[in-house]
XYZ file of C-alpha atoms in Angstrom:
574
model
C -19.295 5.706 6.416
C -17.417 5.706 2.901
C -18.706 3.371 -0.131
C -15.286 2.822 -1.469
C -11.565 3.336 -0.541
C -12.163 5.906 -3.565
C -14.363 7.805 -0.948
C -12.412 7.745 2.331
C -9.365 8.768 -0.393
C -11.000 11.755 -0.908
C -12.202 12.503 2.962
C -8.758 12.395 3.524
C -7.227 14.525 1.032
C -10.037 17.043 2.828
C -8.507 16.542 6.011
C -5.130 17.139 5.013
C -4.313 14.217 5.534
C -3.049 12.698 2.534
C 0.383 13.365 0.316
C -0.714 12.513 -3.062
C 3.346 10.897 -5.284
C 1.979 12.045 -9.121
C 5.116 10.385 -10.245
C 6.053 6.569 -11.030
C 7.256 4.618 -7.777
C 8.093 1.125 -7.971
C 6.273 -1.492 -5.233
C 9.290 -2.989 -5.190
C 10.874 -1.833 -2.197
C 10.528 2.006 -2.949
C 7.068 2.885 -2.181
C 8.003 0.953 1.471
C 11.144 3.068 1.469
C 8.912 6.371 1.202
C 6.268 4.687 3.149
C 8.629 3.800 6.364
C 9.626 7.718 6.886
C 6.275 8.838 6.893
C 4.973 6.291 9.336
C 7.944 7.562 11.453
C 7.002 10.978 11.787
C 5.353 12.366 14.809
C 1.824 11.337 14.970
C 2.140 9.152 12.059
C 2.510 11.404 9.638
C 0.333 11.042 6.620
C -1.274 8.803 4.037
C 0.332 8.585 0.672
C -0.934 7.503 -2.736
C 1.224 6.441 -4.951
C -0.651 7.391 -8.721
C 1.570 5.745 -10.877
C 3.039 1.754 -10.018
C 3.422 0.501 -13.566
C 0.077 -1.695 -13.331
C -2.704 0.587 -13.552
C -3.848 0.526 -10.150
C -2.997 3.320 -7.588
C -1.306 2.268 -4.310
C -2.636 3.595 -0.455
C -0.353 3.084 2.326
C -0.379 4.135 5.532
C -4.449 4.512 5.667
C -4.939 4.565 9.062
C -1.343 5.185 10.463
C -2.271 8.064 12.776
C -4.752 8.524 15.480
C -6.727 11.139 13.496
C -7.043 8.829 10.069
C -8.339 5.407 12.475
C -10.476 7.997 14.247
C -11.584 8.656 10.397
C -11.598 5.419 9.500
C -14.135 4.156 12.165
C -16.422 7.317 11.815
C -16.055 8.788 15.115
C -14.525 12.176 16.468
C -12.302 10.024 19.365
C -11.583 6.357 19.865
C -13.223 5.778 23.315
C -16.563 6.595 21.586
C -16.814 2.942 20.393
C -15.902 1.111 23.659
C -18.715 3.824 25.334
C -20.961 2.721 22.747
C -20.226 -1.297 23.712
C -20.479 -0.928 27.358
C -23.456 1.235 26.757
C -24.741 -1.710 25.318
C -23.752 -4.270 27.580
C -24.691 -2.517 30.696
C -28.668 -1.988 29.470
C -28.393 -5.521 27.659
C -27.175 -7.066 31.213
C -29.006 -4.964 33.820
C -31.788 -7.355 35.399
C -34.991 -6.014 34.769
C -37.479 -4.955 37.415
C -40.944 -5.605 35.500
C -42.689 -6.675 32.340
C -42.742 -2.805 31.068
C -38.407 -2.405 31.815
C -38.153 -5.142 29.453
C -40.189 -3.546 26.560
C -37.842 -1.025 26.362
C -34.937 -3.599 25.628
C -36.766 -4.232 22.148
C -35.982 -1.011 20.475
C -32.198 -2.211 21.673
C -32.495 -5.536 19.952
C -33.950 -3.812 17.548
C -30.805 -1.636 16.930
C -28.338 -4.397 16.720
C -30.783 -6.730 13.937
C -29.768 -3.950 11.636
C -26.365 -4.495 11.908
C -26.674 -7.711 10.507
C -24.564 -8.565 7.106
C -27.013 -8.621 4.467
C -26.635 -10.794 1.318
C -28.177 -9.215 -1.375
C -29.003 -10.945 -4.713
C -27.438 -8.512 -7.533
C -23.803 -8.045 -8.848
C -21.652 -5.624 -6.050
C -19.532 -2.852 -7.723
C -16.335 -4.881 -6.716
C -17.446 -7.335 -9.579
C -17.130 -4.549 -12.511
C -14.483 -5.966 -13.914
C -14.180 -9.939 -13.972
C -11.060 -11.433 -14.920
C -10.533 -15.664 -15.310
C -8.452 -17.841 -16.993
C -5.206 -16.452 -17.988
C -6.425 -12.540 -17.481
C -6.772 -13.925 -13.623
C -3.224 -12.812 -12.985
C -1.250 -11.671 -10.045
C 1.589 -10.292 -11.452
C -0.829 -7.242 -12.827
C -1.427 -5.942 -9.828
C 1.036 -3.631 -7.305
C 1.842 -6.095 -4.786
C 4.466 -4.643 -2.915
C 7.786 -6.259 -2.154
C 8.515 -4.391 1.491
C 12.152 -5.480 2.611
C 15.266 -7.024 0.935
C 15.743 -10.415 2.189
C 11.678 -10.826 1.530
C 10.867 -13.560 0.010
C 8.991 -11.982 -2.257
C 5.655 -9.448 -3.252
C 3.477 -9.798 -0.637
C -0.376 -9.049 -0.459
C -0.862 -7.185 3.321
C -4.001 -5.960 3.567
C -6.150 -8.898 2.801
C -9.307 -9.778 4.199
C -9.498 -13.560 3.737
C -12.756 -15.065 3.643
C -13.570 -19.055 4.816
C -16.396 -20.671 6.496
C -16.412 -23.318 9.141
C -17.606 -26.443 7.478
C -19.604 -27.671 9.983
C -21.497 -24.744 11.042
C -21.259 -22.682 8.151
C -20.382 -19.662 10.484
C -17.970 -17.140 8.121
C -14.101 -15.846 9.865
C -12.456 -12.782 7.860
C -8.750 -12.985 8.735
C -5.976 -10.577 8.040
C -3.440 -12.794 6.920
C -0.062 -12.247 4.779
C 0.056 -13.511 1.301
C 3.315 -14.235 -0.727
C 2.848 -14.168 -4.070
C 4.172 -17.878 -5.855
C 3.432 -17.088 -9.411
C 0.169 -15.403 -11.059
C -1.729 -17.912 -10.053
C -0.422 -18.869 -6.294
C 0.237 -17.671 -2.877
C 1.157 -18.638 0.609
C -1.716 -18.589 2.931
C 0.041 -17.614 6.464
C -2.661 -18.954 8.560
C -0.513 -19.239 12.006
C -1.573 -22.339 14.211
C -3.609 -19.977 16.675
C -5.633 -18.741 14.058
C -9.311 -19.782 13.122
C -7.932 -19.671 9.241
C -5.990 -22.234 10.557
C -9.195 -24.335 12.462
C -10.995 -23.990 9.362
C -8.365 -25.404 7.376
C -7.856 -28.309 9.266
C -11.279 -29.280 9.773
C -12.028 -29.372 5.280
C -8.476 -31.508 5.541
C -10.620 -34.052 7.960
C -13.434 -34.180 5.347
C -10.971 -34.382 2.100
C -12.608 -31.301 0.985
C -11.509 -28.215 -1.124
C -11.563 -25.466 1.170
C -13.268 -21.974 -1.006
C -11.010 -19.210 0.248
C -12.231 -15.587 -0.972
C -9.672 -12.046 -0.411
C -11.152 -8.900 -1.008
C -8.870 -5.221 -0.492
C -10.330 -1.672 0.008
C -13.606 -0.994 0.371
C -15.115 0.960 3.438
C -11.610 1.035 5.597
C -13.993 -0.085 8.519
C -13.535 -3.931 6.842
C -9.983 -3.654 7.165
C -9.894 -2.864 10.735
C -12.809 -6.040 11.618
C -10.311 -7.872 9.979
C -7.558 -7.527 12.415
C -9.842 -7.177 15.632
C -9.600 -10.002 18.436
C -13.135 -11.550 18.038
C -13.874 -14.921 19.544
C -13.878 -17.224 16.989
C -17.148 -17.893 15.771
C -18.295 -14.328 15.715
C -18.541 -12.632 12.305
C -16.719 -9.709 11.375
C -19.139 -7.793 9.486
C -21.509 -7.347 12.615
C -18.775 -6.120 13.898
C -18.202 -3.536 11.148
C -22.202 -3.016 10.912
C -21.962 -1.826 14.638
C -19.617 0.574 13.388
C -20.523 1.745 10.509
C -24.118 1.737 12.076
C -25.648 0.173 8.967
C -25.381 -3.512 7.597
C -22.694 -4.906 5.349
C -24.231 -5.616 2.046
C -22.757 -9.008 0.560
C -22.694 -10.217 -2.404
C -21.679 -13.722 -4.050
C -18.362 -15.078 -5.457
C -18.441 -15.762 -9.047
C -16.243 -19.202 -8.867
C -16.878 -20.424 -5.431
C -19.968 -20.236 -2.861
C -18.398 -17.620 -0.254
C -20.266 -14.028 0.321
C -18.125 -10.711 0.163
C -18.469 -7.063 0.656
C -20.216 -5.331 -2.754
C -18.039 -2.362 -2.394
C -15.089 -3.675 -1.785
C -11.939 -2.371 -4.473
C -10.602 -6.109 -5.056
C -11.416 -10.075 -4.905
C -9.615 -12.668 -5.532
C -11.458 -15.877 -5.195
C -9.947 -19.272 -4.894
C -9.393 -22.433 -3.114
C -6.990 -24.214 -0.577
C -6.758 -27.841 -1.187
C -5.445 -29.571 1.884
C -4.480 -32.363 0.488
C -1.514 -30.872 -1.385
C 2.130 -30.051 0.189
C 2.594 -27.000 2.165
C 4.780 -24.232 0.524
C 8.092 -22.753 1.498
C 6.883 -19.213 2.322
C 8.860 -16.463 3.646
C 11.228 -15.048 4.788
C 9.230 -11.431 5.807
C 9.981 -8.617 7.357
C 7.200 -8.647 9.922
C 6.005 -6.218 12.719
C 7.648 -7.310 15.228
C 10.812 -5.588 13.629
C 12.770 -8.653 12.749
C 11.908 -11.016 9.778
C 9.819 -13.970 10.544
C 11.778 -16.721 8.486
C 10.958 -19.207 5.935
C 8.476 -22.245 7.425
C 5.099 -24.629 5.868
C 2.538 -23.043 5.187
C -0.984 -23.662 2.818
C -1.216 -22.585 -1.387
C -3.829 -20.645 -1.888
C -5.180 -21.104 -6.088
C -6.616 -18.200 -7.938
C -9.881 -18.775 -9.313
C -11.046 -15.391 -10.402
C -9.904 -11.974 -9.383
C -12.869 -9.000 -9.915
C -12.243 -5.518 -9.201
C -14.074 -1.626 -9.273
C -13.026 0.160 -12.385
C -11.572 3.016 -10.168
C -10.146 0.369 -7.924
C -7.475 1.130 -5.545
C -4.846 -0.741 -3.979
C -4.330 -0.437 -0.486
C -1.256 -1.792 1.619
C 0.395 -1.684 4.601
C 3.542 -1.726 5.711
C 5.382 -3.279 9.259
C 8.693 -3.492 10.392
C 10.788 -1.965 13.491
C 7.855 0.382 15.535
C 6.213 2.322 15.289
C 4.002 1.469 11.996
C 0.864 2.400 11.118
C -0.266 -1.016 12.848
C 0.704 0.758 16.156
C -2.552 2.869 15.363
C -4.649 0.182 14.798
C -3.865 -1.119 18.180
C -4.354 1.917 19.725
C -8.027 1.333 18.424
C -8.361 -1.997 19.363
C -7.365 -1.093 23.281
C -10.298 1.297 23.128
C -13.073 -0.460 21.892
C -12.247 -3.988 23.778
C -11.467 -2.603 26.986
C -15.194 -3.040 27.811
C -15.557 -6.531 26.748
C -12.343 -7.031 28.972
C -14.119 -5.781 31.820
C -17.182 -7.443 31.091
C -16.306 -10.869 30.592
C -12.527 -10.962 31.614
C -11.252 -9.103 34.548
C -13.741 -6.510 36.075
C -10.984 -4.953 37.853
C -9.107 -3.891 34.511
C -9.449 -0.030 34.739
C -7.163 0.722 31.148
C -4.567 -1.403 29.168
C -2.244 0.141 27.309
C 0.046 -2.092 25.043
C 2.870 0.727 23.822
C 4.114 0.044 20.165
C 7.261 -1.044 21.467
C 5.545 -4.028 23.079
C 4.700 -4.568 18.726
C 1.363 -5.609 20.563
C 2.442 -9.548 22.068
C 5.553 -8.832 23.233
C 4.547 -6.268 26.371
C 1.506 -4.601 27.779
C 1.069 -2.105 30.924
C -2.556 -3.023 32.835
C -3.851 -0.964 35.332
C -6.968 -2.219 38.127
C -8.941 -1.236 41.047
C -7.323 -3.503 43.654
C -8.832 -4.055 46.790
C -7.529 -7.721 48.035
C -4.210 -9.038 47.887
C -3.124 -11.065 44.754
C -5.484 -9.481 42.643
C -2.839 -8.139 40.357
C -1.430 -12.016 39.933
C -5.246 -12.692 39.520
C -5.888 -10.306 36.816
C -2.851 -11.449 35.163
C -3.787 -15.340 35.097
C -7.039 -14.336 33.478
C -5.697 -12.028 30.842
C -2.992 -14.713 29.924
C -6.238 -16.955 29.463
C -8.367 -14.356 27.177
C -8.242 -14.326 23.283
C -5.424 -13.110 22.184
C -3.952 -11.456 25.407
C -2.609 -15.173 25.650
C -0.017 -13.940 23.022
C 1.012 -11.072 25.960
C 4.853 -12.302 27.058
C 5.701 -9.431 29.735
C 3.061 -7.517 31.884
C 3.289 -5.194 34.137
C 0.232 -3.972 36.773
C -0.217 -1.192 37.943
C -2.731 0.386 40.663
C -5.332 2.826 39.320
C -4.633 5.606 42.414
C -1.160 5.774 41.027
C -2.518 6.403 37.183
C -5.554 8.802 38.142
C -5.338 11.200 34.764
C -2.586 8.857 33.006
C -3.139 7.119 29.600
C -0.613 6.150 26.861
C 2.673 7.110 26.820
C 1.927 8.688 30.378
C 2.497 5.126 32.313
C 6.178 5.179 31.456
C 6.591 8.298 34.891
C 4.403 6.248 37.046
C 5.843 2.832 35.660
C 9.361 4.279 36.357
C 8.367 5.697 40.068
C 6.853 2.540 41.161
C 9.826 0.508 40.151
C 11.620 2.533 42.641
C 9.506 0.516 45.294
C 9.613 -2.523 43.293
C 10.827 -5.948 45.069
C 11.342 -8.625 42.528
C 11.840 -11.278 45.376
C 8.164 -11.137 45.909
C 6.340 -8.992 43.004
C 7.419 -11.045 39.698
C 5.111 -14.194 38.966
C 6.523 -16.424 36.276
C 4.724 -18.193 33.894
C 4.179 -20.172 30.668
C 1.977 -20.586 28.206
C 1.196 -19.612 23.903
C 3.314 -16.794 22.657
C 2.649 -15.634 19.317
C 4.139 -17.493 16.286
C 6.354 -14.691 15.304
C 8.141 -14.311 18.864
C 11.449 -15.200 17.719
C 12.856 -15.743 21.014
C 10.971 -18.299 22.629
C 13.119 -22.087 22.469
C 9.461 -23.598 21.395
C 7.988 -22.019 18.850
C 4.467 -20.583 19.738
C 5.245 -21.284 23.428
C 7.446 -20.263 26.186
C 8.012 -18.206 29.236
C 5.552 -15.201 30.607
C 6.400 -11.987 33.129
C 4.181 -10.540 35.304
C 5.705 -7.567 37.166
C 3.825 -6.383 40.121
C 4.051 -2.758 40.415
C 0.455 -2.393 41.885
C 0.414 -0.452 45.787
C 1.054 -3.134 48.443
C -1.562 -4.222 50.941
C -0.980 -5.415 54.653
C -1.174 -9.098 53.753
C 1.235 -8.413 50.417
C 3.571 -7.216 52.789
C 2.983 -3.750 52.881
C 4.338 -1.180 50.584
C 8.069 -1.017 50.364
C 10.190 2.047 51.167
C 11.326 4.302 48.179
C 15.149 2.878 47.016
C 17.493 5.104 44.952
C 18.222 2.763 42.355
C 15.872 0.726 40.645
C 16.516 -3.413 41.104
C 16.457 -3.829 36.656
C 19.573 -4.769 35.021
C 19.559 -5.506 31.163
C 22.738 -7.011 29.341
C 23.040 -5.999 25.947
C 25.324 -7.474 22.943
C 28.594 -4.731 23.000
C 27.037 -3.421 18.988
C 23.756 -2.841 20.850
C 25.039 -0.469 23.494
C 27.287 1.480 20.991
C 24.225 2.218 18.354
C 23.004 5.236 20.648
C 19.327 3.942 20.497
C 16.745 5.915 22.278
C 15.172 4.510 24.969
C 11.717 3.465 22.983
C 14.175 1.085 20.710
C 15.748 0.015 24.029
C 12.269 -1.376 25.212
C 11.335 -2.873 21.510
C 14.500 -5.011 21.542
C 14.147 -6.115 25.191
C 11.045 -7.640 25.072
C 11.519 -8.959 21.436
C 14.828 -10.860 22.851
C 13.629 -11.694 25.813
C 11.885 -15.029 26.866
C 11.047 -14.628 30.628
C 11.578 -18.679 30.901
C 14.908 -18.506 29.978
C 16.456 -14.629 29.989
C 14.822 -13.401 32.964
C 16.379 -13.822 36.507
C 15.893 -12.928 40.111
C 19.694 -12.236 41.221
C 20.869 -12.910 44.540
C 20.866 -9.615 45.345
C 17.324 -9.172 44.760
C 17.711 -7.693 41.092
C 15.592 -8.481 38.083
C 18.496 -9.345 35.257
C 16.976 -9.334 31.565
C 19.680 -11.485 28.786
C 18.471 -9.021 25.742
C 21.390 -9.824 23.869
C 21.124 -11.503 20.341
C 21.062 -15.473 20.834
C 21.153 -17.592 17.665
C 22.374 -20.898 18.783
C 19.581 -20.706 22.153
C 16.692 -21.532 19.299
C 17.062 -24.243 17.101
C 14.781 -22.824 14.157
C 17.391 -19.968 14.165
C 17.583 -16.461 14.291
C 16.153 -13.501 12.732
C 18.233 -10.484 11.790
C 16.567 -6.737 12.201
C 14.771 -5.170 9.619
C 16.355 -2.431 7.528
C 16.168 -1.143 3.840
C 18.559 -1.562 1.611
C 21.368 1.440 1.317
C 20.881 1.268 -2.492
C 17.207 2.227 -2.031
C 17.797 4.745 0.503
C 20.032 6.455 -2.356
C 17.638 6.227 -4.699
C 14.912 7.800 -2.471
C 16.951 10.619 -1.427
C 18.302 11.446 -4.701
C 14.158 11.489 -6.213
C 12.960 13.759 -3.188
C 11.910 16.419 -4.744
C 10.401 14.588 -7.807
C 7.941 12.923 -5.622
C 6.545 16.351 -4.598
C 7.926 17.271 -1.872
C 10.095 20.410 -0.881
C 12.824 20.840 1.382
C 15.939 18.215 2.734
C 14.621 14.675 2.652
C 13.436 13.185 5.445
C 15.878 10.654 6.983
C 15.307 6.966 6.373
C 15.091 5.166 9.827
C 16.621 2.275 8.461
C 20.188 4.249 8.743
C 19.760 4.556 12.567
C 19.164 0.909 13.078
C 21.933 -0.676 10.156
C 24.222 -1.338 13.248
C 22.131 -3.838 14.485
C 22.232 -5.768 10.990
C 24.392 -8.676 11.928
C 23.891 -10.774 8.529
C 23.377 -10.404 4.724
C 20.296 -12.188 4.805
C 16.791 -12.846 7.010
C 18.569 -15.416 9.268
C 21.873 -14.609 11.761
C-alpha cells in the first residue's frame, strides 16, 4: 500500500488521475467551488491538488471520489475483492471441522489475521518531523477549508479522531467534523449515536480529561477505516491491516498517552474536558445536501500539532450528491455485504444505497425469499444492525427479478415492480433512530421508517398482483420545486431528504402511496435547513480564473447554478 499521502499522490498522477492547480487558490470557499464541479463529472471526475493555499501546505480533495481512485485507495483491481476476501474468511473460520487434522489447517488462517494486528513501535513516526507547541501549535497555519457560505466557519473534514474507552482501554478512530474556534479550539461533532460520543460521556462520569488525538493523510486506507460501520469496540487499524495486508505501525503522542499512525501527514493532539460548556458549532453544509444547523457540541484543546516535512493536506468536500463520499459508500456496500449476510440477514443477496439516498436517507435490498414476510423480516433486522438503523426508506426487492442487476440498474426493475405494487398490503411502517442530520424528522435523531415491498408475491402474501398501467406513487412538491426542471436523480435526493414516513407518507383511499416532499419549516421545531449552493460571487470568480488554473477550454458549469432556485433564504436556516 502507499507510506504517505505523498505516495498515493504520485500513484495517482500515474493513473491519470489527478489535475495538479500550480496556481494560488484560496480554502476559503474557492478550492470547494473548483472541487464541487469535478466531483460532478461523470465517474467522479478527478483528484485535484491545489499547490499553492497561502500556508505552505498543499491541499488534496476529492482522493477517492471515483470508483477507480477507492479501488486505488484500498489496493485492489475491483471492490468486491474485499468482501470475497471477508467471506472467504468467515466461511473457513465458521465451517465445523470434521477431525483433529481439518483444524490444523485453520492455524496458518489465524496465523494470517495476527499480522494484521496494529503494532506500537517504540521510535519517533515520520508524522512527528516537525513538532510544533505553545504558540507555534496554531490552527490558523494550516489550509482548513471553509466549504459553503452560511458555514460557520473553516472546517477540518478528513480527520481521523483518536479516543480510548476508559474502562477497557479499547481505541475508536472516528471521522468526525471539526470547526475551527480559534488557533487553539474546535468543535468536536461527536453525534449522540456515535462511540466518540460513548467515550465522551463515560471520562464525564469519572471527572476525567478525555486525550483526543487527529491525525490527516497518511496511507488513504486510514481514511476509509475511519468512516467504515464497525461495531463499536472493534479497532480500526485491524481493519486497515486486513487491507493493506500488513500491520499499522503506531507510534506515541508527544502531549498525551494515545497511539497514532507513524506515517500519517498530520496530528494534532489534545484534550476534551467534559466538564466545560458545550460550544455553539455550526451551521455546515453537510452531505445530506442541506446545512445541518447550529447545536451543543464538545471543545476540543490543541496540545501539540506534528506534521511530515512534505506533509499534505487532504480534504473532502459534501454537499447536494453526488460527492466523492458517494464513492466511499459504494466501497463500504461491497466489503460489508458479507458481514450482513453473516451475522444479519442471510437472505440479503446485494444492497445498494444510491447517492441520492446520501447513504441514511434510502437504500434498495434485494433477498432470496422463500416464505412469506421475509422481506418485512429482513427489513426489521436491518433497521436493528449498526448503522442500517440510520436507513429511513427501504425498498425489497426479489433476487429472480435482479439476476445480472447492480447499481444504478435497480431503478428498471424498481420501476417495473412498482407497476404490481399494492401499498394497501406491501408498505410496513415503522419507527425508530434516524441519523442526526435528517432534517425532517419532528424528533431529532428519531422518527418514522418505510419499508416498501416490491419483492414477488407468494400464495399466502396474496399472490402476485396483475400488471396496472399507472403506478399507485404520488409526490407533492412546493410550486419552486416543480418549476426548477430537476432531473429525476435530484427528484429522489429531495424526496427522501423531506420526507419522514411517520408524518409525510400516506396510504390514500384509493390505494395510492402519497409522499408530502414539500419544504416544511414550521412541522420541526429546531427549524429548517435551506439547500446548499455556492455563492454567485465565487462562481464569478471561478469562471473568470479558468484557464489560470490549467485548464483549457469553456469552464465547466458550477452545479450550484442548477439548484439556486431551491435557495429559499439568505442564510443556513428557512
Amino acid at each position: 500500500m502507499y507510506k504517505n499521502l505523498t505516495e498515493y499522490i504520485r500513484a495517482l498522477e500515474q493513473a491519470g488521475e489527478l489535475i495538479r492547480i500550480p496556481v494560488p487558490v484560496d480554502p476559503v470557499l474557492e478550492i470547494a467551488e473548483l472541487t464541487d464541479r469535478q466531483a460532478k463529472q461523470p465517474g467522479g471526475g478527478k483528484a485535484l491538488l491545489f499547490e499553492h493555499t497561502g500556508t505552505g501546505f498543499p491541499v488534496l480533495t476529492n482522493l477517492m471520489g471515483s470508483e477507480r481512485r477507492i479501488c486505488m485507495a484500498l489496493g485492489v483491481e475491483r471492490l468486491s475483492e474485499v468482501g470475497e476476501r471477508i467471506e472467504s474468511l468467515f466461511s473457513d473460520a465458521l465451517r465445523p471441522k470434521a477431525g483433529w487434522m481439518e483444524k490444523l489447517r485453520m492455524l496458518p488462517l489465524l496465523g494470517e489475521v495476527a499480522q494484521w494486528m496494529p503494532r506500537n513501535v517504540s521510535r519517533k513516526g515520520e508524522c512527528q518531523q516537525v513538532v510544533l507547541k505553545g504558540e507555534a501549535a496554531d490552527l490558523s497555519k494550516l489550509p482548513v477549508l471553509k466549504c459553503w457560505p452560511h458555514d460557520g466557519g473553516r472546517f477540518v473534514t478528513l480527520p481521523l479522531v483518536h479516543t480510548v474507552d476508559p474502562e477497557t482501554g479499547v481505541r475508536n478512530v472516528g471521522m468526525y467534523r471539526m470547526q475551527v474556534f480559534d488557533p487553539r479550539t474546535t468543535g468536536m461533532h461527536w453525534h449522540r449515536h456515535k462511540t466518540g460520543e460513548r467515550h465522551y460521556q463515560e471520562y464525564r462520569k469519572r471527572g476525567e480529561r478525555m486525550p483526543v488525538s487527529v491525525c490527516l493523510g497518511g496511507d488513504p486506507v486510514y481514511t476509509y477505516c475511519a468512516t467504515a460501520p464497525l461495531p463499536d469496540g472493534m479497532d480500526e487499524y485491524l481493519l486497515a491491516g486486513f487491507l493493506r495486508r500488513r500491520p499499522v505501525e503506531l507510534v506515541e503522542c508527544l502531549t498525551n498517552d494515545l497511539r497514532v499512525p507513524a506515517d500519517c501527514d498530520f496530528v494534532i493532539e489534545g484534550y476534551v474536558d467534559p466538564s466545560e460548556p458545550k460550544a455553539v458549532e455550526g451551521d455546515f453544509g453537510d452531505h445530506t445536501g442541506f446545512y445541518s444547523l447550529k447545536d451543543l457540541y464538545p471543545q476540543f484543546h490543541v496540545t501539540c500539532i506534528t506534521h511530515r516535512r512534505d506533509a499534505v493536506w487532504p480534504a473532502t468536500l459534501v454537499g447536494i450528491p453526488p460527492m466523492e463520499d458517494a464513492w466511499i459508500q459504494l466501497a463500504t456496500e461491497r466489503i460489508f455485504l458479507a458481514p450482513i449476510r453473516l451475522a444479519v440477514a442471510p437472505e440479503v443477496v446485494d444492497l445498494w444505497m444510491p447517492p441520492a439516498g446520501v447513504a441514511h436517507n434510502l437504500a434498495v435490498c434485494v433477498i432470496e425469499k422463500s416464505y412469506a414476510g421475509q422481506a418485512f423480516k429482513a427489513a426489521h433486522a436491518l433497521w436493528g444492525a449498526g448503522q442500517m438503523s440510520f436507513n429511513k426508506f427501504l425498498v425489497m426487492l426479489s433476487a429472480e427479478d435482479a439476476v445480472g442487476v447492480s447499481g444504478e440498474g435497480y431503478r428498471e426493475v424498481i420501476r417495473e415492480r412498482l407497476h404490481r405494487f399494492d401499498p394497501t398490503r406491501d408498505t410496513l411502517f415503522s419507527r425508530g433512530v434516524l441519523d442526526v442530520l435528517d432534517h425532517s424528522s419532528p424528533q431529532l435523531g428519531f422518527g418514522g421508517k418505510l419499508c416498501l415491498d416490491l419483492t414477488r408475491k407468494l400464495e399466502e402474501e396474496g399472490g402476485e398482483r396483475p400488471r396496472r398501467e399507472e403506478i399507485p406513487v404520488e409526490v407533492v412538491w412546493d410550486d419552486f420545486v416543480e418549476s426548477a426542471g430537476l432531473e429525476f436523480e435530484d427528484l429522489v435526493w429531495l424526496a427522501a431528504g423531506n420526507t419522514d414516513p411517520g408524518r409525510d407518507v400516506s396510504v390514500t383511499s384509493a390505494g395510492v402511496l402519497r409522499l408530502d416532499a414539500r419544504f416544511k419549516p414550521s412541522e420541526v421545531e429546531r427549524g429548517w435547513p435551506n439547500v446548499v449552493t455556492m455563492s454567485p460571487d465565487v462562481i464569478e470568480r471561478v469562471d473568470v480564473r479558468w484557464s489560470e488554473y490549467g485548464f483549457s477550454g469553456e469552464p465547466l458549469p458550477s452545479p450550484s447554478r442548477r439548484y439556486q432556485s431551491l435557495v429559499r433564504s439568505g442564510s443556513a436556516k428557512l
